[in-house]
Coordinates of N, CA and C and ligand atoms in Angstrom, one line a residue:
M1 N 200.0 97.9 55.2 CA 199.5 98.8 54.1 C 198.5 99.7 54.6
R2 N 198.6 101.0 54.2 CA 197.6 102.0 54.6 C 196.5 102.1 53.5
I3 N 195.3 101.8 53.9 CA 194.2 101.8 53.0 C 193.2 103.0 53.4
V4 N 192.8 103.8 52.4 CA 191.8 104.8 52.6 C 190.5 104.3 52.1
V5 N 189.5 104.3 53.0 CA 188.1 103.9 52.6 C 187.2 105.1 52.5
L6 N 186.7 105.4 51.4 CA 185.7 106.5 51.2 C 184.3 105.9 51.3
G7 N 183.4 106.6 51.9 CA 182.0 105.9 52.1 C 182.1 104.9 53.2
A8 N 183.0 105.1 54.2 CA 183.3 104.1 55.2 C 182.2 103.8 56.1
N9 N 181.2 104.7 56.2 CA 180.1 104.5 57.2 C 178.9 103.9 56.5
G10 N 179.0 103.4 55.3 CA 177.9 102.8 54.6 C 177.9 101.3 54.9
G11 N 176.9 100.6 54.3 CA 176.7 99.2 54.5 C 178.0 98.4 54.1
T12 N 178.5 98.7 52.9 CA 179.7 98.0 52.4 C 180.9 98.6 53.1
G13 N 180.9 99.9 53.3 CA 182.1 100.6 53.9 C 182.5 100.0 55.2
R14 N 181.5 99.9 56.1 CA 181.7 99.3 57.5 C 182.3 97.9 57.4
R15 N 181.8 97.1 56.5 CA 182.3 95.7 56.4 C 183.7 95.8 55.9
L16 N 184.0 96.7 54.9 CA 185.3 96.8 54.3 C 186.3 97.2 55.3
V17 N 186.0 98.2 56.1 CA 186.9 98.7 57.2 C 187.2 97.5 58.1
Q18 N 186.2 96.8 58.6 CA 186.4 95.7 59.5 C 187.3 94.6 58.9
Q19 N 187.0 94.3 57.7 CA 187.8 93.2 57.0 C 189.3 93.7 56.8
A20 N 189.5 94.9 56.5 CA 190.8 95.4 56.3 C 191.6 95.4 57.6
L21 N 190.9 95.8 58.7 CA 191.6 95.8 60.0 C 191.9 94.4 60.4
D22 N 190.9 93.5 60.2 CA 191.2 92.0 60.5 C 192.3 91.5 59.8
A23 N 192.6 92.0 58.6 CA 193.7 91.5 57.7 C 195.0 92.2 58.1
G24 N 195.0 93.1 59.1 CA 196.2 93.7 59.6 C 196.6 95.0 59.0
H25 N 195.7 95.6 58.2 CA 196.1 96.8 57.5 C 195.8 98.0 58.4
D26 N 196.5 99.2 58.1 CA 196.1 100.4 58.7 C 195.0 101.0 57.8
V27 N 194.0 101.5 58.4 CA 192.8 102.0 57.7 C 192.5 103.4 58.1
R28 N 192.3 104.3 57.1 CA 191.7 105.6 57.3 C 190.3 105.6 56.8
A29 N 189.4 105.7 57.7 CA 187.9 105.6 57.3 C 187.4 107.0 57.2
V30 N 186.9 107.4 56.0 CA 186.5 108.7 55.7 C 184.9 108.7 55.7
T31 N 184.3 109.6 56.5 CA 182.9 109.7 56.6 C 182.5 111.1 57.0
R32 N 181.3 111.5 56.6 CA 180.8 112.8 57.0 C 180.2 112.7 58.4
Q33 N 180.0 111.4 58.9 CA 179.4 111.2 60.2 C 180.3 110.4 61.1
P34 N 181.4 111.0 61.6 CA 182.4 110.2 62.4 C 181.8 109.7 63.7
R35 N 180.9 110.5 64.3 CA 180.4 110.1 65.6 C 179.5 108.9 65.5
S36 N 178.9 108.6 64.4 CA 178.1 107.4 64.3 C 178.8 106.2 63.7
F37 N 180.1 106.4 63.5 CA 180.9 105.3 62.9 C 181.2 104.2 64.0
P38 N 180.7 103.0 63.7 CA 180.8 102.0 64.8 C 182.0 101.1 64.9
V39 N 182.9 101.1 63.9 CA 184.0 100.2 63.9 C 185.1 100.8 64.8
R40 N 185.8 99.9 65.6 CA 186.9 100.3 66.4 C 188.1 99.4 66.2
G41 N 189.3 99.8 66.6 CA 190.4 98.8 66.5 C 191.7 99.5 66.3
P42 N 192.8 98.8 66.7 CA 194.1 99.4 66.4 C 194.3 99.5 64.9
G43 N 195.0 100.5 64.6 CA 195.3 100.7 63.1 C 194.2 101.5 62.4
L44 N 193.2 101.9 63.2 CA 192.1 102.7 62.5 C 192.1 104.2 62.8
E45 N 192.0 105.0 61.8 CA 191.9 106.4 61.9 C 190.6 106.8 61.2
V46 N 189.8 107.5 62.0 CA 188.5 108.0 61.4 C 188.6 109.5 61.1
V47 N 188.3 109.9 59.9 CA 188.5 111.2 59.4 C 187.2 111.8 58.9
A48 N 186.8 112.9 59.3 CA 185.5 113.6 58.8 C 185.8 114.4 57.6
A49 N 185.1 114.0 56.5 CA 185.3 114.8 55.3 C 184.1 114.5 54.3
D50 N 183.8 115.6 53.6 CA 182.8 115.4 52.5 C 183.6 115.2 51.2
A51 N 183.5 114.0 50.7 CA 184.4 113.5 49.6 C 184.2 114.3 48.3
T52 N 183.1 115.1 48.2 CA 183.0 116.0 47.0 C 183.9 117.3 47.2
V53 N 184.3 117.5 48.4 CA 185.1 118.7 48.7 C 186.6 118.4 49.0
E54 N 186.8 117.3 49.7 CA 188.2 117.0 50.0 C 188.4 115.5 50.2
A55 N 189.5 115.0 49.8 CA 189.8 113.6 49.9 C 191.1 113.4 50.6
P56 N 191.1 113.0 51.9 CA 192.3 112.9 52.7 C 193.0 111.5 52.3
V57 N 193.9 111.6 51.3 CA 194.5 110.3 50.8 C 196.0 110.3 51.0
S58 N 196.5 111.3 51.8 CA 198.0 111.3 51.9 C 198.5 110.0 52.6
G59 N 199.6 109.5 52.1 CA 200.2 108.3 52.7 C 199.6 107.0 52.3
A60 N 198.5 107.1 51.5 CA 197.8 105.8 51.2 C 198.5 105.0 50.2
A61 N 198.4 103.7 50.3 CA 198.9 102.8 49.3 C 197.7 102.5 48.3
V62 N 196.5 102.6 48.7 CA 195.4 102.4 47.9 C 194.2 103.1 48.4
V63 N 193.3 103.6 47.5 CA 192.1 104.3 47.9 C 190.9 103.4 47.4
L64 N 190.0 103.0 48.3 CA 188.9 102.2 48.0 C 187.6 103.0 48.2
S65 N 186.8 103.2 47.2 CA 185.6 104.0 47.3 C 184.3 103.2 47.3
T66 N 183.6 103.3 48.3 CA 182.2 102.7 48.4 C 181.2 103.8 48.5
L67 N 181.5 105.0 48.1 CA 180.6 106.1 48.1 C 179.3 105.8 47.4
G68 N 178.2 106.2 48.0 CA 176.9 106.0 47.3 C 175.8 106.9 47.8
T69 N 174.7 106.9 47.1 CA 173.6 107.6 47.5 C 172.3 106.9 47.0
P70 N 171.2 106.9 47.8 CA 170.0 106.2 47.4 C 169.5 106.7 46.1
F71 N 168.8 105.8 45.4 CA 168.1 106.2 44.1 C 167.2 107.4 44.4
T72 N 167.2 108.3 43.4 CA 166.4 109.5 43.5 C 166.1 110.0 42.1
R73 N 164.9 110.7 42.0 CA 164.6 111.3 40.7 C 165.4 112.7 40.5
R74 N 165.9 113.1 41.6 CA 166.7 114.4 41.5 C 168.1 114.2 40.9
P75 N 168.7 115.2 40.3 CA 170.0 115.0 39.7 C 171.0 114.5 40.7
V76 N 171.8 113.5 40.3 CA 172.8 112.9 41.2 C 174.2 113.4 40.7
R77 N 175.0 113.9 41.5 CA 176.3 114.4 41.1 C 177.4 113.8 42.0
L78 N 177.0 113.0 43.0 CA 178.0 112.6 44.0 C 179.2 111.8 43.3
Y79 N 178.9 110.9 42.4 CA 179.9 110.1 41.9 C 180.9 110.9 41.1
S80 N 180.4 111.8 40.2 CA 181.4 112.6 39.4 C 182.1 113.6 40.2
R81 N 181.4 114.2 41.1 CA 182.1 115.3 41.9 C 183.1 114.7 42.8
S82 N 182.8 113.6 43.5 CA 183.8 113.0 44.4 C 185.0 112.4 43.6
T83 N 184.7 111.9 42.4 CA 185.8 111.4 41.6 C 186.7 112.5 41.2
A84 N 186.2 113.7 40.8 CA 187.1 114.8 40.4 C 188.0 115.2 41.6
T85 N 187.4 115.2 42.8 CA 188.1 115.6 44.0 C 189.2 114.5 44.3
V86 N 188.8 113.2 44.2 CA 189.7 112.1 44.6 C 190.9 112.1 43.6
L87 N 190.6 112.2 42.3 CA 191.6 112.1 41.3 C 192.7 113.2 41.5
A88 N 192.2 114.5 41.8 CA 193.1 115.6 42.0 C 193.9 115.3 43.2
A89 N 193.3 114.9 44.3 CA 194.1 114.6 45.6 C 195.1 113.5 45.4
M90 N 194.7 112.5 44.6 CA 195.7 111.4 44.4 C 196.9 111.8 43.6
R91 N 196.6 112.6 42.6 CA 197.7 113.2 41.8 C 198.6 114.0 42.6
R92 N 198.0 114.9 43.4 CA 198.8 115.8 44.3 C 199.6 115.0 45.3
E93 N 199.1 113.9 45.8 CA 199.8 113.2 46.9 C 200.6 112.0 46.3
G94 N 200.6 111.8 45.0 CA 201.4 110.7 44.4 C 200.8 109.3 44.8
V95 N 199.5 109.2 45.0 CA 198.9 107.9 45.3 C 198.4 107.3 43.9
R96 N 198.6 106.1 43.6 CA 198.4 105.6 42.3 C 197.2 104.6 42.2
R97 N 196.9 103.8 43.3 CA 196.0 102.7 43.1 C 194.6 103.2 43.6
L98 N 193.6 103.1 42.7 CA 192.2 103.5 43.0 C 191.2 102.5 42.6
V99 N 190.3 102.1 43.5 CA 189.3 101.1 43.2 C 188.0 101.8 43.6
V100 N 187.1 101.8 42.6 CA 185.8 102.5 42.9 C 184.6 101.5 42.6
V101 N 183.6 101.6 43.4 CA 182.3 100.8 43.2 C 181.4 101.6 42.3
S102 N 181.0 100.9 41.2 CA 180.0 101.4 40.3 C 178.8 100.5 40.4
S103 N 178.2 100.1 39.3 CA 177.0 99.2 39.4 C 176.9 98.5 38.0
S104 N 176.3 97.3 38.1 CA 176.0 96.5 36.9 C 175.0 97.3 36.1
G105 N 174.2 98.2 36.7 CA 173.2 99.0 36.1 C 173.7 100.0 35.1
T106 N 175.0 100.3 35.1 CA 175.6 101.3 34.2 C 175.7 100.7 32.8
E107 N 175.6 99.4 32.7 CA 175.6 98.7 31.4 C 174.5 97.7 31.4
P108 N 173.3 98.1 31.2 CA 172.2 97.2 31.3 C 172.3 96.0 30.3
H109 N 172.1 94.8 30.7 CA 172.4 93.6 29.8 C 171.5 92.5 30.3
H110 N 171.4 91.5 29.5 CA 170.7 90.3 29.9 C 171.4 89.5 30.9
H111 N 170.8 89.3 32.1 CA 171.4 88.5 33.1 C 170.8 87.1 33.0
A112 N 171.7 86.1 32.7 CA 171.2 84.7 32.5 C 170.5 84.2 33.7
E113 N 170.8 84.7 34.9 CA 170.1 84.2 36.1 C 169.0 85.1 36.5
G114 N 168.6 86.1 35.7 CA 167.6 87.0 36.1 C 166.2 86.7 35.7
G115 N 166.0 85.9 34.7 CA 164.6 85.5 34.3 C 163.9 86.7 33.7
F116 N 162.7 86.4 33.3 CA 161.8 87.4 32.5 C 161.6 88.7 33.4
L117 N 161.2 88.4 34.7 CA 160.9 89.6 35.5 C 162.0 90.6 35.6
L118 N 163.2 90.1 35.9 CA 164.3 91.1 36.0 C 164.7 91.7 34.7
N119 N 164.9 90.8 33.7 CA 165.5 91.3 32.4 C 164.5 92.1 31.6
R120 N 163.2 91.8 31.6 CA 162.3 92.5 30.7 C 161.4 93.5 31.4
I121 N 161.3 93.4 32.7 CA 160.5 94.4 33.4 C 161.2 95.3 34.4
I122 N 161.9 94.7 35.4 CA 162.5 95.5 36.5 C 163.7 96.3 36.0
Q123 N 164.6 95.7 35.3 CA 165.8 96.4 34.8 C 165.4 97.6 33.9
P124 N 164.6 97.4 32.9 CA 164.3 98.5 32.0 C 163.5 99.6 32.8
L125 N 162.6 99.2 33.7 CA 161.9 100.2 34.5 C 162.7 101.0 35.4
V126 N 163.6 100.3 36.2 CA 164.4 101.0 37.1 C 165.4 101.9 36.4
T127 N 166.0 101.4 35.3 CA 167.0 102.2 34.6 C 166.4 103.4 34.0
A128 N 165.2 103.4 33.6 CA 164.5 104.5 33.0 C 164.0 105.5 34.0
T129 N 163.8 105.1 35.2 CA 163.1 106.0 36.2 C 164.0 106.4 37.4
I130 N 163.8 105.7 38.5 CA 164.5 106.2 39.7 C 166.0 106.1 39.7
A131 N 166.6 105.2 38.8 CA 168.0 105.0 38.8 C 168.7 105.8 37.7
R132 N 167.9 106.4 36.9 CA 168.5 107.0 35.7 C 169.6 108.0 36.0
S133 N 169.4 108.9 36.9 CA 170.4 110.0 37.2 C 171.6 109.3 37.8
T134 N 171.3 108.3 38.7 CA 172.5 107.7 39.4 C 173.4 107.0 38.4
Y135 N 172.8 106.2 37.5 CA 173.6 105.5 36.5 C 174.3 106.5 35.5
D136 N 173.6 107.6 35.2 CA 174.3 108.6 34.3 C 175.5 109.1 35.0
D137 N 175.4 109.4 36.3 CA 176.5 110.0 37.0 C 177.6 108.9 37.2
M138 N 177.2 107.7 37.5 CA 178.2 106.6 37.6 C 179.0 106.4 36.3
R139 N 178.3 106.5 35.1 CA 179.0 106.4 33.9 C 180.0 107.5 33.7
I140 N 179.7 108.7 34.1 CA 180.6 109.8 34.1 C 181.8 109.5 35.0
M141 N 181.5 109.0 36.2 CA 182.6 108.5 37.1 C 183.5 107.5 36.4
E142 N 182.9 106.5 35.8 CA 183.7 105.4 35.2 C 184.6 106.0 34.1
K143 N 184.1 107.0 33.3 CA 184.9 107.5 32.2 C 186.1 108.3 32.8
M144 N 185.8 109.1 33.8 CA 186.8 109.9 34.4 C 187.9 109.0 35.0
V145 N 187.5 107.9 35.6 CA 188.5 106.9 36.1 C 189.3 106.3 35.0
R146 N 188.6 105.8 34.0 CA 189.3 105.1 32.8 C 190.3 106.1 32.1
D147 N 189.9 107.4 32.0 CA 190.7 108.3 31.3 C 191.9 108.8 32.2
S148 N 191.9 108.4 33.4 CA 193.1 108.8 34.3 C 194.3 107.9 34.0
D149 N 195.4 108.4 34.4 CA 196.6 107.5 34.2 C 196.9 106.7 35.5
L150 N 195.9 106.6 36.4 CA 196.2 105.8 37.6 C 196.0 104.3 37.4
D151 N 196.4 103.6 38.4 CA 196.2 102.1 38.4 C 194.8 101.9 39.0
W152 N 193.8 102.0 38.1 CA 192.4 101.9 38.6 C 191.8 100.5 38.4
T153 N 190.8 100.3 39.2 CA 189.8 99.2 38.9 C 188.4 99.6 39.2
I154 N 187.5 99.4 38.3 CA 186.1 99.7 38.5 C 185.4 98.4 38.9
V155 N 184.7 98.4 40.0 CA 184.0 97.2 40.5 C 182.5 97.4 40.4
R156 N 181.9 96.5 39.6 CA 180.4 96.6 39.4 C 179.7 95.4 40.1
P157 N 179.0 95.7 41.3 CA 178.2 94.7 41.9 C 176.8 94.8 41.3
S158 N 176.0 93.7 41.5 CA 174.6 93.7 41.1 C 173.8 94.1 42.4
G159 N 172.5 93.7 42.5 CA 171.7 94.1 43.6 C 172.3 93.7 44.9
L160 N 172.5 94.7 45.8 CA 173.2 94.4 47.1 C 172.3 93.9 48.1
F161 N 172.7 92.9 48.9 CA 172.0 92.5 50.1 C 173.0 92.3 51.2
D162 N 172.4 92.2 52.4 CA 173.3 92.1 53.6 C 173.6 90.7 54.0
S163 N 174.8 90.5 54.3 CA 175.3 89.2 54.8 C 176.7 89.5 55.4
D164 N 177.0 88.8 56.5 CA 178.3 89.1 57.1 C 179.4 88.1 56.7
S165 N 178.9 87.0 56.1 CA 180.0 86.0 55.8 C 180.4 86.2 54.3
V166 N 181.7 86.1 54.1 CA 182.2 86.2 52.7 C 182.1 84.8 52.1
T167 N 181.6 84.8 50.8 CA 181.5 83.5 50.1 C 182.5 83.4 49.0
R168 N 182.4 82.4 48.2 CA 183.3 82.3 47.0 C 182.6 83.1 45.9
Y169 N 182.8 84.4 46.0 CA 182.1 85.3 45.0 C 182.7 85.1 43.6
R170 N 181.9 85.5 42.6 CA 182.3 85.3 41.2 C 182.7 86.6 40.6
L171 N 183.8 86.6 39.8 CA 184.3 87.8 39.1 C 184.2 87.5 37.6
S172 N 183.8 88.5 36.8 CA 183.8 88.4 35.4 C 184.1 89.8 34.8
E173 N 184.6 89.9 33.6 CA 184.9 91.1 32.9 C 183.6 91.9 32.6
S174 N 183.5 93.1 33.2 CA 182.4 94.1 32.9 C 181.0 93.7 33.3
R175 N 180.6 92.5 32.8 CA 179.2 92.1 33.0 C 179.1 90.7 33.7
S176 N 177.9 90.5 34.3 CA 177.7 89.2 35.0 C 176.4 88.6 34.7
D177 N 176.3 87.3 34.8 CA 175.0 86.6 34.7 C 174.2 86.8 36.0
G178 N 174.9 86.9 37.1 CA 174.2 86.9 38.4 C 173.5 88.3 38.7
V179 N 172.6 88.2 39.6 CA 171.8 89.5 39.9 C 171.9 90.0 41.3
F180 N 172.7 89.3 42.1 CA 172.9 89.7 43.5 C 174.3 89.7 43.9
T181 N 174.7 90.6 44.8 CA 176.0 90.7 45.4 C 175.8 91.0 46.9
S182 N 176.5 90.2 47.8 CA 176.4 90.5 49.2 C 177.4 91.6 49.5
R183 N 177.0 92.5 50.5 CA 178.0 93.6 50.8 C 179.3 93.0 51.4
A184 N 179.2 91.8 52.1 CA 180.4 91.2 52.6 C 181.3 90.8 51.4
D185 N 180.7 90.2 50.4 CA 181.5 89.8 49.2 C 182.1 91.0 48.4
L186 N 181.2 92.0 48.3 CA 181.7 93.3 47.6 C 182.9 93.8 48.4
A187 N 182.8 93.9 49.7 CA 183.9 94.4 50.5 C 185.2 93.5 50.4
A188 N 185.0 92.2 50.4 CA 186.1 91.3 50.2 C 186.8 91.5 48.8
C189 N 185.9 91.7 47.8 CA 186.5 91.9 46.5 C 187.3 93.2 46.4
L190 N 186.8 94.2 47.0 CA 187.5 95.5 47.0 C 188.8 95.4 47.8
L191 N 188.8 94.7 48.9 CA 190.0 94.6 49.7 C 191.0 93.8 48.9
A192 N 190.6 92.7 48.2 CA 191.5 91.9 47.4 C 192.3 92.8 46.4
Q193 N 191.6 93.8 45.9 CA 192.2 94.6 44.9 C 193.4 95.4 45.4
A194 N 193.5 95.6 46.7 CA 194.6 96.3 47.4 C 195.9 95.6 47.1
T195 N 195.9 94.3 47.0 CA 197.1 93.5 46.9 C 197.2 92.7 45.6
D196 N 196.1 92.7 44.8 CA 196.1 91.9 43.6 C 196.1 92.8 42.4
T197 N 197.0 92.6 41.4 CA 197.0 93.5 40.2 C 196.3 92.9 39.0
A198 N 195.6 91.8 39.2 CA 195.0 91.1 38.0 C 194.0 92.0 37.3
W199 N 193.3 92.9 38.1 CA 192.2 93.7 37.5 C 192.6 95.2 37.4
V200 N 193.9 95.5 37.4 CA 194.3 96.9 37.2 C 194.0 97.3 35.8
R201 N 193.4 98.5 35.7 CA 192.9 99.1 34.4 C 191.9 98.3 33.7
R202 N 191.1 97.6 34.5 CA 190.0 96.8 34.0 C 188.7 97.0 34.8
T203 N 187.6 96.6 34.3 CA 186.3 96.7 35.0 C 185.8 95.3 35.3
V204 N 185.5 95.1 36.6 CA 185.1 93.7 37.0 C 183.7 93.7 37.6
A205 N 182.9 92.7 37.2 CA 181.6 92.5 37.8 C 181.8 91.5 38.9
V206 N 181.2 91.7 40.1 CA 181.2 90.8 41.2 C 179.8 90.4 41.6
T207 N 179.6 89.1 41.7 CA 178.3 88.6 42.2 C 178.4 87.5 43.2
T208 N 177.4 87.3 43.9 CA 177.3 86.2 44.9 C 176.3 85.1 44.5
A209 N 176.7 83.9 44.7 CA 175.9 82.8 44.3 C 175.2 82.1 45.5
E210 N 175.8 82.2 46.7 CA 175.4 81.5 47.8 C 174.5 82.4 48.8
G211 N 173.4 81.8 49.3 CA 172.6 82.5 50.3 C 171.9 83.8 49.8
T212 N 171.7 83.8 48.5 CA 171.0 85.1 47.9 C 169.6 85.1 48.2
P213 N 169.0 86.3 48.3 CA 167.5 86.4 48.5 C 166.8 86.1 47.2
T214 N 165.5 86.0 47.3 CA 164.7 85.9 46.1 C 164.5 87.3 45.6
L215 N 164.2 87.4 44.3 CA 163.9 88.7 43.7 C 162.8 89.4 44.4
L216 N 161.7 88.7 44.7 CA 160.6 89.3 45.4 C 160.9 89.8 46.8
A217 N 161.7 89.0 47.5 CA 162.1 89.4 48.8 C 162.9 90.7 48.7
M218 N 163.8 90.8 47.7 CA 164.6 92.0 47.5 C 163.7 93.2 47.2
L219 N 162.8 93.0 46.3 CA 161.9 94.1 45.9 C 161.1 94.6 47.1
R220 N 160.6 93.6 47.9 CA 159.8 94.0 49.1 C 160.6 94.8 50.1
R221 N 161.9 94.4 50.3 CA 162.8 95.1 51.2 C 163.1 96.6 50.6
E222 N 163.3 96.7 49.3 CA 163.6 98.0 48.7 C 162.4 98.9 48.9
A223 N 161.2 98.3 48.6 CA 159.9 99.1 48.6 C 159.4 99.4 50.0
F224 N 159.5 98.4 50.9 CA 158.9 98.6 52.3 C 159.8 98.5 53.4
G225 N 161.1 98.2 53.1 CA 162.1 98.2 54.2 C 162.0 97.0 55.1
N226 N 161.4 95.9 54.7 CA 161.4 94.7 55.6 C 161.6 93.5 54.7
Ligands
LIG301 N1 171.9 99.1 46.5 C1 172.2 98.4 45.5 O1 171.5 97.4 45.1 C2 173.5 98.7 44.6 C3 173.7 98.0 43.5 C4 174.9 98.2 42.8 C5 175.8 99.2 43.2 N2 175.5 99.9 44.4 C6 176.6 100.8 44.8 O2 177.3 100.2 45.8 C7 178.0 101.1 46.7 C8 177.8 100.7 48.1 O3 176.4 100.6 48.5 P1 176.0 100.6 50.0 O4 174.5 100.4 50.0 O5 176.8 99.7 50.8 O6 176.3 102.1 50.4 P2 175.5 103.0 51.4 O7 175.1 102.3 52.6 O8 174.5 103.8 50.7 O9 176.7 104.0 51.9 C9 177.3 104.9 51.0 C10 178.0 105.9 51.9 O10 178.5 107.0 51.1 C11 178.7 108.1 52.0 N3 178.6 109.3 51.3 C12 177.6 109.8 50.5 N4 177.9 111.0 50.1 C13 179.1 111.4 50.7 C14 180.0 112.5 50.6 N5 179.6 113.6 49.9 N6 181.1 112.5 51.3 C15 181.5 111.4 52.0 N7 180.7 110.3 52.1 C16 179.6 110.3 51.5 C17 177.7 108.0 53.1 O11 178.4 108.1 54.3 P3 178.2 109.3 55.4 O12 176.8 109.8 55.3 O13 178.6 108.7 56.6 O14 179.3 110.3 55.0 C18 177.2 106.5 53.0 O15 177.3 105.9 54.2 C19 177.3 102.5 46.3 O16 178.2 103.1 45.4 C20 176.1 102.1 45.6 O17 175.7 103.1 44.7 C21 174.4 99.6 45.1

């Protein structure tokens, strides 16, 4: 199966490309920075493109998007602009299966595993400040995807952390109790959508239960990078 990965050079994207190659798929990895793309292997094609301008999806069985941008107080348009480009390209090329990464933050809710600190302080604060424009643009992306006639799936992870091993990640409709998702599990969940139709035209939350960091460790890493 030929899989197109958008955002291939990111933390999730690199893992996704590797997992897809390991599973024997042909992969077109799309990045603006092809020279820094570290993954190699038979069946891999690396294509340079800005996804807000062009989406090289010809011949794809499925398009998996891990496109993302760091939180910022400036207006974010990446998600909506790239989605407009991708939807047009998929219609033009007759590609039907689209899986996009969004975030649990697009629908703030009580996380049973989050405790007071996350539910009452961090989530409201982040949602109202540095993540506001990102979540607004992700919600526009989600609506554009839902309104399309494609075979779409919207995947919502919670707080991302790095881990190379895939665990028995948990899936639930739209919302989750969990507060963390490893990039390896997110990648595995995205790849599974390439061959599984259970979540077509649905929104799925994915979380990790094993080997998760503490909330304080996560906050320290986000704030100070260690
Ligand atoms: N961080 C969290 O806790 C969290 C929580 C929930 C959801 N998410 C979402 O999860 C997804 C994956 O996150 P991540 O941290 O693994 O991603 P990441 O490392 O930030 O990678 C995102 C990639 O998107 C690519 N990109 C950005 N603008 C582009 C453009 N115009 N054209 C082509 N590529 C572009 C960048 O690649 P190039 O520069 O190489 O092109 C970048 O490597 C993102 O959508 C993120 O918003 C994150």
